[in-house]
XYZ file of C-alpha atoms in Angstrom:
531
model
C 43.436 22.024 -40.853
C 43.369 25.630 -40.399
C 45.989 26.400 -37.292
C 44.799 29.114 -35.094
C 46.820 30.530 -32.806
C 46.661 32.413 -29.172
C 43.619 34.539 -29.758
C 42.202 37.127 -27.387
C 38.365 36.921 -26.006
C 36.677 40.129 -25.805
C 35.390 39.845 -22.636
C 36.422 41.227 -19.264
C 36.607 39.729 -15.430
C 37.332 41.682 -12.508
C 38.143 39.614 -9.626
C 38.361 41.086 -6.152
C 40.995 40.600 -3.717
C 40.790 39.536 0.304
C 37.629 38.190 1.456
C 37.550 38.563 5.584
C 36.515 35.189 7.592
C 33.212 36.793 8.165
C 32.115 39.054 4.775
C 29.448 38.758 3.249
C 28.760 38.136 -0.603
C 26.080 40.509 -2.163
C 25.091 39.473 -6.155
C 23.704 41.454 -8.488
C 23.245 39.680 -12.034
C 21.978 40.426 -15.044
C 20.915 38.981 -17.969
C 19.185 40.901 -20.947
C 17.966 38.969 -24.523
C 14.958 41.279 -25.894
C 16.102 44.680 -27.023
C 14.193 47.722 -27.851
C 15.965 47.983 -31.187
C 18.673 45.701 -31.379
C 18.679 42.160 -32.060
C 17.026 39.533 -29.407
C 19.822 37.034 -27.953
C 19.906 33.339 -27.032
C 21.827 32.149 -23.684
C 22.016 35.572 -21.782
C 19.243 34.435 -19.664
C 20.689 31.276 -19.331
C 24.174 32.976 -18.225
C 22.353 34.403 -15.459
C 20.352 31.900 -14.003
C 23.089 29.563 -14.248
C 25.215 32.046 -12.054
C 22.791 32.797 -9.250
C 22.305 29.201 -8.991
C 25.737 28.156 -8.157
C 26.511 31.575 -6.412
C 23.241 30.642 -4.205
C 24.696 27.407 -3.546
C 27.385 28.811 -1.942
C 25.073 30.245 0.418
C 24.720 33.667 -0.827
C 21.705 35.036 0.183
C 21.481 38.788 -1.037
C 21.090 37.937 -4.614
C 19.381 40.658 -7.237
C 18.571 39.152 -10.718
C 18.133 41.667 -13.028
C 15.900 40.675 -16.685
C 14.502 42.907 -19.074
C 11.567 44.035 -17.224
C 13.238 45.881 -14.506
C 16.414 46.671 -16.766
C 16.800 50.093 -16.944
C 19.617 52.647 -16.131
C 17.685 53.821 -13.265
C 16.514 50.351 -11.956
C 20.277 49.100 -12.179
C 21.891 52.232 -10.778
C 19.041 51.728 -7.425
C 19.768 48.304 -7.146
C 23.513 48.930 -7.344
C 22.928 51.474 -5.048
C 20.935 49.391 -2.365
C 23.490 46.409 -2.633
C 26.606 49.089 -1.792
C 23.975 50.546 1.182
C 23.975 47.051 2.821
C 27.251 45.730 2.130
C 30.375 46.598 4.894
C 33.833 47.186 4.623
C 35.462 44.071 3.248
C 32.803 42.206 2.322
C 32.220 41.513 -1.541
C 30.414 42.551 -4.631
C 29.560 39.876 -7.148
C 28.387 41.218 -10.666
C 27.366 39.967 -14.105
C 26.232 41.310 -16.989
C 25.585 39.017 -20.602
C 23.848 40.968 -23.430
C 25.017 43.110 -25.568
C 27.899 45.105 -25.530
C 29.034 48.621 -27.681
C 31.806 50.523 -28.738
C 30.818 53.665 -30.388
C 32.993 57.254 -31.280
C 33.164 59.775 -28.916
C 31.253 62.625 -29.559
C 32.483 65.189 -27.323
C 35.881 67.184 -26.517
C 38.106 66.361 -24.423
C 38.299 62.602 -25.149
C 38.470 60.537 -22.140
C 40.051 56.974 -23.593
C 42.953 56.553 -25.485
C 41.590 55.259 -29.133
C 38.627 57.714 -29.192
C 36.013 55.307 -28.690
C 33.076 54.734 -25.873
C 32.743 51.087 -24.636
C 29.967 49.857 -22.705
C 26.827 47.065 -22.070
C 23.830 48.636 -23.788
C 20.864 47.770 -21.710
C 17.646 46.763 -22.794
C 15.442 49.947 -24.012
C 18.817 50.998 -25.903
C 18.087 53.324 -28.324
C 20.418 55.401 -30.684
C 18.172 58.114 -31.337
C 15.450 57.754 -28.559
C 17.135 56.361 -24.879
C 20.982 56.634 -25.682
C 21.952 56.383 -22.321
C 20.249 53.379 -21.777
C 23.908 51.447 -21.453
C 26.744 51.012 -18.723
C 29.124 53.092 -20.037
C 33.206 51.880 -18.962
C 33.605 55.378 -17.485
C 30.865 55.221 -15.216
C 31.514 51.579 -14.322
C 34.534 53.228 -13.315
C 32.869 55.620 -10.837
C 30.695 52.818 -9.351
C 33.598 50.383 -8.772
C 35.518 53.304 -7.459
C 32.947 54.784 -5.245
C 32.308 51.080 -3.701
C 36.261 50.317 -3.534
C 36.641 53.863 -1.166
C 34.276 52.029 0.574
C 36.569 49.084 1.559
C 34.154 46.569 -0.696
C 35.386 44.027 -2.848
C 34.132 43.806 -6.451
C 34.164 40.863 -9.051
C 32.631 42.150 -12.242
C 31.737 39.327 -15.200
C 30.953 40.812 -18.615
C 30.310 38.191 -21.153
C 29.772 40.778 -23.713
C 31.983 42.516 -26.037
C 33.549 45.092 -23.925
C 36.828 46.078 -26.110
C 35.527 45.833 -29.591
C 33.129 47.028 -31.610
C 31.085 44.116 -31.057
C 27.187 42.720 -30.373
C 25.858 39.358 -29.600
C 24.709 37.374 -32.115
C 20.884 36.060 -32.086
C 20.763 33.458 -35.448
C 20.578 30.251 -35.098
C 22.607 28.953 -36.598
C 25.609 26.520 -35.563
C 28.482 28.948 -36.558
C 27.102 32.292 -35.370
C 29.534 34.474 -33.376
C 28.612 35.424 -30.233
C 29.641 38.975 -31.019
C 29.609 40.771 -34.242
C 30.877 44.231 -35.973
C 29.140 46.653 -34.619
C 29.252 50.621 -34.675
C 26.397 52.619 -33.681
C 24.215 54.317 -36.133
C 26.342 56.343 -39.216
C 28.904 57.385 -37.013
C 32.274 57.736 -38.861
C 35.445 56.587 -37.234
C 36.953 59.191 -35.124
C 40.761 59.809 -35.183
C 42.556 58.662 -32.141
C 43.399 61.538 -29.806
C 46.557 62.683 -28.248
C 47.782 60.394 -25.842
C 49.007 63.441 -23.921
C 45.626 64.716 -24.014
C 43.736 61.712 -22.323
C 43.990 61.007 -18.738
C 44.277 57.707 -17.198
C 42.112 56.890 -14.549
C 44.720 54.284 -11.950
C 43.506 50.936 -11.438
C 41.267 50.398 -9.215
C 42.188 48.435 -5.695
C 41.489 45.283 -4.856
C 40.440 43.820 -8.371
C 41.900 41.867 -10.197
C 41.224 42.164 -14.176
C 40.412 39.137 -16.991
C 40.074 41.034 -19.807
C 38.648 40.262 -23.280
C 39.389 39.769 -26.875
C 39.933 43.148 -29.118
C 38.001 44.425 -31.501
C 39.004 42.211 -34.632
C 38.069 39.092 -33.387
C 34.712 37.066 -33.086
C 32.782 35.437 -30.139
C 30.692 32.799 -30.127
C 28.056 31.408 -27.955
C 28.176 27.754 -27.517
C 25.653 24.734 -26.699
C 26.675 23.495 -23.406
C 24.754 21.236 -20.766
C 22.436 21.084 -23.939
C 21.547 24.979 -23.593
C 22.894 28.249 -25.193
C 25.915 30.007 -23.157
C 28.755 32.219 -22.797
C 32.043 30.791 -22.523
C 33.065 32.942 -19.956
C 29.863 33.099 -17.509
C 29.822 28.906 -17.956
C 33.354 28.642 -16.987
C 33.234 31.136 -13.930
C 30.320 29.279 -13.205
C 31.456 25.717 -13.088
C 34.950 27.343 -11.299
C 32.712 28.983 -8.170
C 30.980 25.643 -8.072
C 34.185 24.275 -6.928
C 35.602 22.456 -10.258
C 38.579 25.281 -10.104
C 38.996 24.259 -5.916
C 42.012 22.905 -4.980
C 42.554 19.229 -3.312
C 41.355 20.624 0.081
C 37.933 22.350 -1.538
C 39.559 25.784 -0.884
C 39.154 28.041 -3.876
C 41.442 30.939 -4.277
C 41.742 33.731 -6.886
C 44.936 32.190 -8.244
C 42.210 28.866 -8.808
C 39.347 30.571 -10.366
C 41.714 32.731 -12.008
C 43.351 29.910 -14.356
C 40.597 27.698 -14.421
C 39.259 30.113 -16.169
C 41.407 31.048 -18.508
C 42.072 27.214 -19.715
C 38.192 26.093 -19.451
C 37.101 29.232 -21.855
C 40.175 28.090 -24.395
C 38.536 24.416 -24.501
C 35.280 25.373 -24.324
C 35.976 27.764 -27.613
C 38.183 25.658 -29.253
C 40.422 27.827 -28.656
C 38.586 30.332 -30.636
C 38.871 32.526 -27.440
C 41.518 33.132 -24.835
C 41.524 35.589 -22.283
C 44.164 37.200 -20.347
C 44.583 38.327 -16.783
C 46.368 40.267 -14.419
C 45.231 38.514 -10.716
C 47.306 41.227 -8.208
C 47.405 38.057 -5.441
C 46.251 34.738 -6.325
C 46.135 33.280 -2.747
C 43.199 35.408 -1.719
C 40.345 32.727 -0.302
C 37.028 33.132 -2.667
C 35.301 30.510 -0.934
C 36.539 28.078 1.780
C 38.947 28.472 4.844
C 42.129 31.057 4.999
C 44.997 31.649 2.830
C 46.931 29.355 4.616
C 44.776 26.401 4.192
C 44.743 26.647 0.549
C 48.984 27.196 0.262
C 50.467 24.782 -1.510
C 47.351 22.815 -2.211
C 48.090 22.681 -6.136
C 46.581 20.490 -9.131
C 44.846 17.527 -8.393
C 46.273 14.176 -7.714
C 46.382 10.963 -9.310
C 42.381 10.194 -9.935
C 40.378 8.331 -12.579
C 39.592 9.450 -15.998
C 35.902 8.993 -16.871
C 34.628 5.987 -19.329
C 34.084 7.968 -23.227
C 30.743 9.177 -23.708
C 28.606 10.055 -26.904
C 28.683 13.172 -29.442
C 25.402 14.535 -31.023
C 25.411 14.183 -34.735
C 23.826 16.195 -37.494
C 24.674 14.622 -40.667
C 23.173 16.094 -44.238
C 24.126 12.336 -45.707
C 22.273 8.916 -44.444
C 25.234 8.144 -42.054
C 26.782 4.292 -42.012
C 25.124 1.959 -40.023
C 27.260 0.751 -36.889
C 27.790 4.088 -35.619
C 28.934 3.536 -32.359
C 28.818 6.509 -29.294
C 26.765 9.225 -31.065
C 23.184 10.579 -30.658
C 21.976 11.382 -34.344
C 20.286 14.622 -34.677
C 18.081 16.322 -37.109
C 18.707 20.060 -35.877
C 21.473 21.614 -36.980
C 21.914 24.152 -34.117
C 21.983 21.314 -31.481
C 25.679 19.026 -32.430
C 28.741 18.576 -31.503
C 30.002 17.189 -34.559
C 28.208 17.781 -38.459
C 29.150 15.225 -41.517
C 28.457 17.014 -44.522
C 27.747 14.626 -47.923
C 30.530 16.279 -49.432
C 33.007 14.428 -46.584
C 33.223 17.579 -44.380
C 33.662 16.913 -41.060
C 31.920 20.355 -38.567
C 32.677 21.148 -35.032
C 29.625 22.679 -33.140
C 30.461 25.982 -33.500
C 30.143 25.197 -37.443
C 34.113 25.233 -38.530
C 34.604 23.067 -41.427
C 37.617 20.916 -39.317
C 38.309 17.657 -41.574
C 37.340 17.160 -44.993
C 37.285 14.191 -47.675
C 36.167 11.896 -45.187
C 34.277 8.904 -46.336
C 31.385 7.222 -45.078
C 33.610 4.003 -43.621
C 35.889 6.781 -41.851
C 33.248 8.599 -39.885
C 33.618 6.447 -36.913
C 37.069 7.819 -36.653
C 36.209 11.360 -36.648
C 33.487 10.440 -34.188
C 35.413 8.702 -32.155
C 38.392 11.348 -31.628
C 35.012 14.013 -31.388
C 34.780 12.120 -28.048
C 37.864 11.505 -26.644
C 38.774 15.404 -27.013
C 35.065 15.468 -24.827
C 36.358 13.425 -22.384
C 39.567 15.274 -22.113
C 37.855 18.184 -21.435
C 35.510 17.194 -18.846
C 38.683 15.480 -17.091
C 40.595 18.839 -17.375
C 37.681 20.573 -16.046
C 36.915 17.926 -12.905
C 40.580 18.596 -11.779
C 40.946 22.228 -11.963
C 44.749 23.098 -12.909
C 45.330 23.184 -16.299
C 48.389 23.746 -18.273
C 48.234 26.566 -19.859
C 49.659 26.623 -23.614
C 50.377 29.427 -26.881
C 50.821 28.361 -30.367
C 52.017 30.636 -33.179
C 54.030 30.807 -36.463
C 57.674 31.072 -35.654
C 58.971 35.115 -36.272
C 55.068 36.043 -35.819
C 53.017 37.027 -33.257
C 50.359 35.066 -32.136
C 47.147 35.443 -34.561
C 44.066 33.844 -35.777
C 44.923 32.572 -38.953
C 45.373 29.962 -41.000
C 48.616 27.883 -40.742
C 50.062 26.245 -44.426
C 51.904 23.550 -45.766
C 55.372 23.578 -44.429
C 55.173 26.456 -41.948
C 57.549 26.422 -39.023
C 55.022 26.675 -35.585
C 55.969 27.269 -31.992
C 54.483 25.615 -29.492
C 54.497 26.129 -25.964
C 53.380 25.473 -22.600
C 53.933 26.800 -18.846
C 56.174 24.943 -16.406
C 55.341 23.932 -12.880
C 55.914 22.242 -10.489
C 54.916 19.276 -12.463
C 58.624 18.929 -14.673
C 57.921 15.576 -17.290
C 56.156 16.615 -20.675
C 53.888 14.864 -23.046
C 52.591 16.497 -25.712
C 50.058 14.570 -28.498
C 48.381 15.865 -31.674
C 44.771 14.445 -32.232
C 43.651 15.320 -35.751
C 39.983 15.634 -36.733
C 40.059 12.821 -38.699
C 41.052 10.856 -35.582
C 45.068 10.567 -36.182
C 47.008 10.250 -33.043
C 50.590 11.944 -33.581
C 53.525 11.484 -31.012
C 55.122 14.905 -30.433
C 56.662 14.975 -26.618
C 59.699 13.672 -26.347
C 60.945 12.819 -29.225
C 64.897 11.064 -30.101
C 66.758 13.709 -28.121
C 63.961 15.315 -26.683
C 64.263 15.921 -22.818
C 61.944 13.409 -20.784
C 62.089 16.379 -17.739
C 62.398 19.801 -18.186
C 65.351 21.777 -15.930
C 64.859 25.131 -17.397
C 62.925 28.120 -15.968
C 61.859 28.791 -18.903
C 58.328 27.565 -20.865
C 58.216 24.607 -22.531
C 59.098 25.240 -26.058
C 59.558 23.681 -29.215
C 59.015 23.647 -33.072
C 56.865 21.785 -35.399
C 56.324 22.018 -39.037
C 52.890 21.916 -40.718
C 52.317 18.420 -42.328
C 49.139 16.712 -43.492
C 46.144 15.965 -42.717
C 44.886 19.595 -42.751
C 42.175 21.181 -40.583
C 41.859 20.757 -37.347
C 44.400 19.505 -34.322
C 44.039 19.656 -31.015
C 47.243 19.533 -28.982
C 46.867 17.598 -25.943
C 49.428 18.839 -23.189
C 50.124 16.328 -20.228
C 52.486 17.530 -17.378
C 53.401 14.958 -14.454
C 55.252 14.812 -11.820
C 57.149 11.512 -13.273
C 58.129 10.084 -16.608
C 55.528 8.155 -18.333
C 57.394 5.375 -19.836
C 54.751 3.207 -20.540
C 52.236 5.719 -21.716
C 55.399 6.966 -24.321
C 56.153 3.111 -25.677
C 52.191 3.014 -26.177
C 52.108 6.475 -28.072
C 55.074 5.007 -30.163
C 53.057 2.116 -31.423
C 49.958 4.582 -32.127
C 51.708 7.369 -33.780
C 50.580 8.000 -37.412
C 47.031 6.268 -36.761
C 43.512 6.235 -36.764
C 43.798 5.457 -32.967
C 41.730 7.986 -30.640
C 40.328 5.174 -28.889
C 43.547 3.499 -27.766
C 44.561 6.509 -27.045
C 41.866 7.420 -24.599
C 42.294 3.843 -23.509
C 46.004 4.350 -22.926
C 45.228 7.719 -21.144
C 42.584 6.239 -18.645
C 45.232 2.929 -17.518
C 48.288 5.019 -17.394
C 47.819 8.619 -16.059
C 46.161 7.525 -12.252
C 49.746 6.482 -11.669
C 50.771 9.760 -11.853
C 49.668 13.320 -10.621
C 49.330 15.147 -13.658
C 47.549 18.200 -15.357
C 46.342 18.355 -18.474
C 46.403 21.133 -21.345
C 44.450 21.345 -24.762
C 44.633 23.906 -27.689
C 42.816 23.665 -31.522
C 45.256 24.689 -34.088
C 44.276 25.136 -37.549
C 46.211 24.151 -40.647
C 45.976 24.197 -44.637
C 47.998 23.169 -47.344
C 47.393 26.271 -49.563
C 45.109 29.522 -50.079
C 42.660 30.091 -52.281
C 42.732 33.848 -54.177
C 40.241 34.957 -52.094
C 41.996 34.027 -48.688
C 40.224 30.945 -48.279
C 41.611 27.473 -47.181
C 41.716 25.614 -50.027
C 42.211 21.972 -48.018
C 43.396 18.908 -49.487
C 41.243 15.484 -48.872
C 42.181 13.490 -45.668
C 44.449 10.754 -46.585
């Protein structure tokens, strides 16, 4: 399995500080698919609608949804406009935009960013040559969020588009499409950086706090969730506003959203993006009562872990009869797990994960498929999350493949929460006992992260760490890992899971690494059968 570590997600979240008792929420979101003379998008429109839904349910009324009919630089900058004309100090500004997004050379002197590139959200009559300024440029962004923050208004800005790479959304259909893709605008050679003497910084902006996105060399993709096309980022703010990121008393805070977020678009990837953010004061009320209500309130409590459900199928091969807790499917663009004749084993976004798997051993693949859906949804339904890095040891933290024999470190933030579990969950449906091990501290007394070392070992393709903190040892649930350790067991496991974590509070943690035994010439993984 190919071991992927911490990678970045190229898209940015600003997230506005104090909300007072009595402001007022004003929306404006947009959503753009058909382009003038790029390429047409899936799930953009779905982004939107599915954020002025939930942001309606929280009874905000001044809501502007922007498509591609009224999408121009003039219609956005009035309805900007009229949204900052009705808003008063302290109340707050809730934006979106999903489509496209552009970095392109500067073509002018003096350069105004550091690497010499404009970044931006091209809107929808974009044109190189005919309406270049059809697109939100970063700079004037800038202005706007400036101009509104004079004001006293507080902004939260959502751009599930490339915003620091040069980047697009991706339209095919296909499974495995990125989200994003190279993109530079039309013949434009690269520019050498300027002086960084010569460029002046604009100072951050007050009152938002920034999530900001993957760079430039790394790939986003839009995924089939709630059986529709999304972004990671607009589903996970999404089901966080909702309340899913709220704490125990239903009060959500920045701090909340803020690393729901963060751990939601990891799982949601498969790991494939992870963004990063600086949140100035985390106990700022979003939605609910005051500050002091939600102090203190933490992860969830002990609760129940929900029964395994099914995984969609799309198999190239007649698959085995007896197939239990799948939904076959013809449509290769609607799965959440592929079979390949060959024994490949596909996650939905089209990543070869397992391979040499037989016809007898789909079932286990399938079966660990849903437990890691489970996981996910119970990770989600409780809002903290542990949040976790893996990369090789002496390296920084890449997406790559990890080989044969390669010394990894893994780790995970402390909390509160000071007992440890940590399980590997192959592809192929092999449970592996990491946390604690022999000598292996059952609680953690240092300040520090969790941390520890692993080698790379077979099967190869994909794991998917599964990170439990608690606030007590879990004896029981360690003697039952024991006995699984080294087997096709993702169902006990679950099983285990569901009896044995209500007695505890807990939070749980989950991260796709990707290993492989060797490379081919070309770079290529070059994976061994499954055992």
């Amino acid at each position: 399995m190919r071991l992927r570590a911490l990678a970045a997600l190229t898209t940015t979240l600003l997230l506005a500080a104090a909300v007072p008792a009595r402001a007022e929420t004003h929306a404006l979101i947009m959503g753009f698919e058909d382009y003038l003379s790029k390429q047409h998008l899936t799930g953009s429109h779905n982004d939107a609608a599915d954020l002025a839904k939930v942001l309606r349910g929280r009874g905000v009324t001044d809501l502007t949804q922007v498509e591609e009919q009224h999408g121009t630089l003039a219609e956005v900058e009035a309805d900007w406009a009229a949204m900052v004309s009705r808003s008063k100090p302290g109340d707050l500004l809730f934006v979106s935009f999903s489509g496209h997004g552009n970095r392109s050379p500067e073509k002018g002197e003096p350069k105004h960013t550091p690497d010499g590139f404009e970044k931006g959200f091209l809107l929808p009559r974009y044109d190189e040559v005919k309406f270049p300024e059809e697109q939100l440029r970063d700079e004037h962004l800038y202005d706007l969020f400036k101009a509104a923050s004079d004001k006293g208004l507080k902004i939260i800005f959502v751009a599930d588009a490339c915003h620091s790479g040069a980047s697009v959304r991706a339209v095919t259909a296909k499974a495995a499409a990125p989200k994003f893709q190279r993109f530079e605008t039309h013949g434009a050679a690269l520019p050498p950086p300027p002086d960084p003497s010569s460029v002046a910084r604009r100072p951050p902006i007050p009152g938002l706090t920034i999530y900001s996105a993957a760079d430039e060399n790394q790939t986003i993709q839009e995924f089939l969730l709630d059986d529709e096309k999304h972004g990671a980022l607009s589903y996970a703010v999404a089901r966080g506003l909702e309340g899913k990121a709220a704490g125990p008393n239903g009060v959500l805070t920045e701090g909340d959203l803020g690393r729901y977020v963060l751990a939601n678009v990891r799982v949601l990837s498969d790991n494939t993006q992870i963004p990063r953010a600086v949140t100035p004061d985390p106990d700022v009320v979003l939605f609910g009562e005051d500050a002091s209500a939600a102090a203190g309130g933490g992860p969830a409590g002990p609760g129940q872990i929900a029964p395994l459900g099914r995984v969609t199928l799309f198999t190239e091969a007649t698959p085995p009869s007896g197939l239990s807790g799948v939904v076959l499917s013809s449509d290769p663009t609607r799965l959440t797990l592929g079979w390949k004749a060959g024994g490949e084993i596909l996650n939905g976004h089209g990543d070869v994960v397992a391979t040499g798997v037989a016809p007898e051993k789909l079932q286990d693949a399938v079966d660990a498929r849903r437990v890691l859906d489970g996981l996910e949804r119970a990770m989600g339904e409780r809002g903290g999350a542990v949040a976790t890095s893996v990369a090789a040891v002496g390296k920084p933290a890449s997406d790559r493949y990890y080989l044969r024999d390669e010394p990894i470190g893994i780790e995970a933030a402390n909390s509160a929460f000071r007992f440890l579990t940590v399980i590997d969950l192959t592809a192929d449906g092999t449970v592996l006992f990491l946390w604690p091990q022999h000598q292996d501290p059952v609680e953690w007394s240092s300040d520090h992260p969790w941390s520890f070392k692993v080698k790379v070992t077979p099967p190869y393709g994909e794991d998917t760490l599964i990170f439990i903190e608690s606030d007590r040892a879990l004896k029981d649930l360690h003697a039952t890992l024991a006995g699984l350790d080294g087997k096709h067991a993702a169902v006990p496991l679950y099983d285990a899971l569901r009896l044995l974590l209500p007695q505890a509070r807990f939070k749980i943690g989950l991260q796709s690494v990707f290993t492989c035994e060797m490379l081919k010439e070309d770079g290529s993984c070059a994976v061994s059968p499954s055992p």
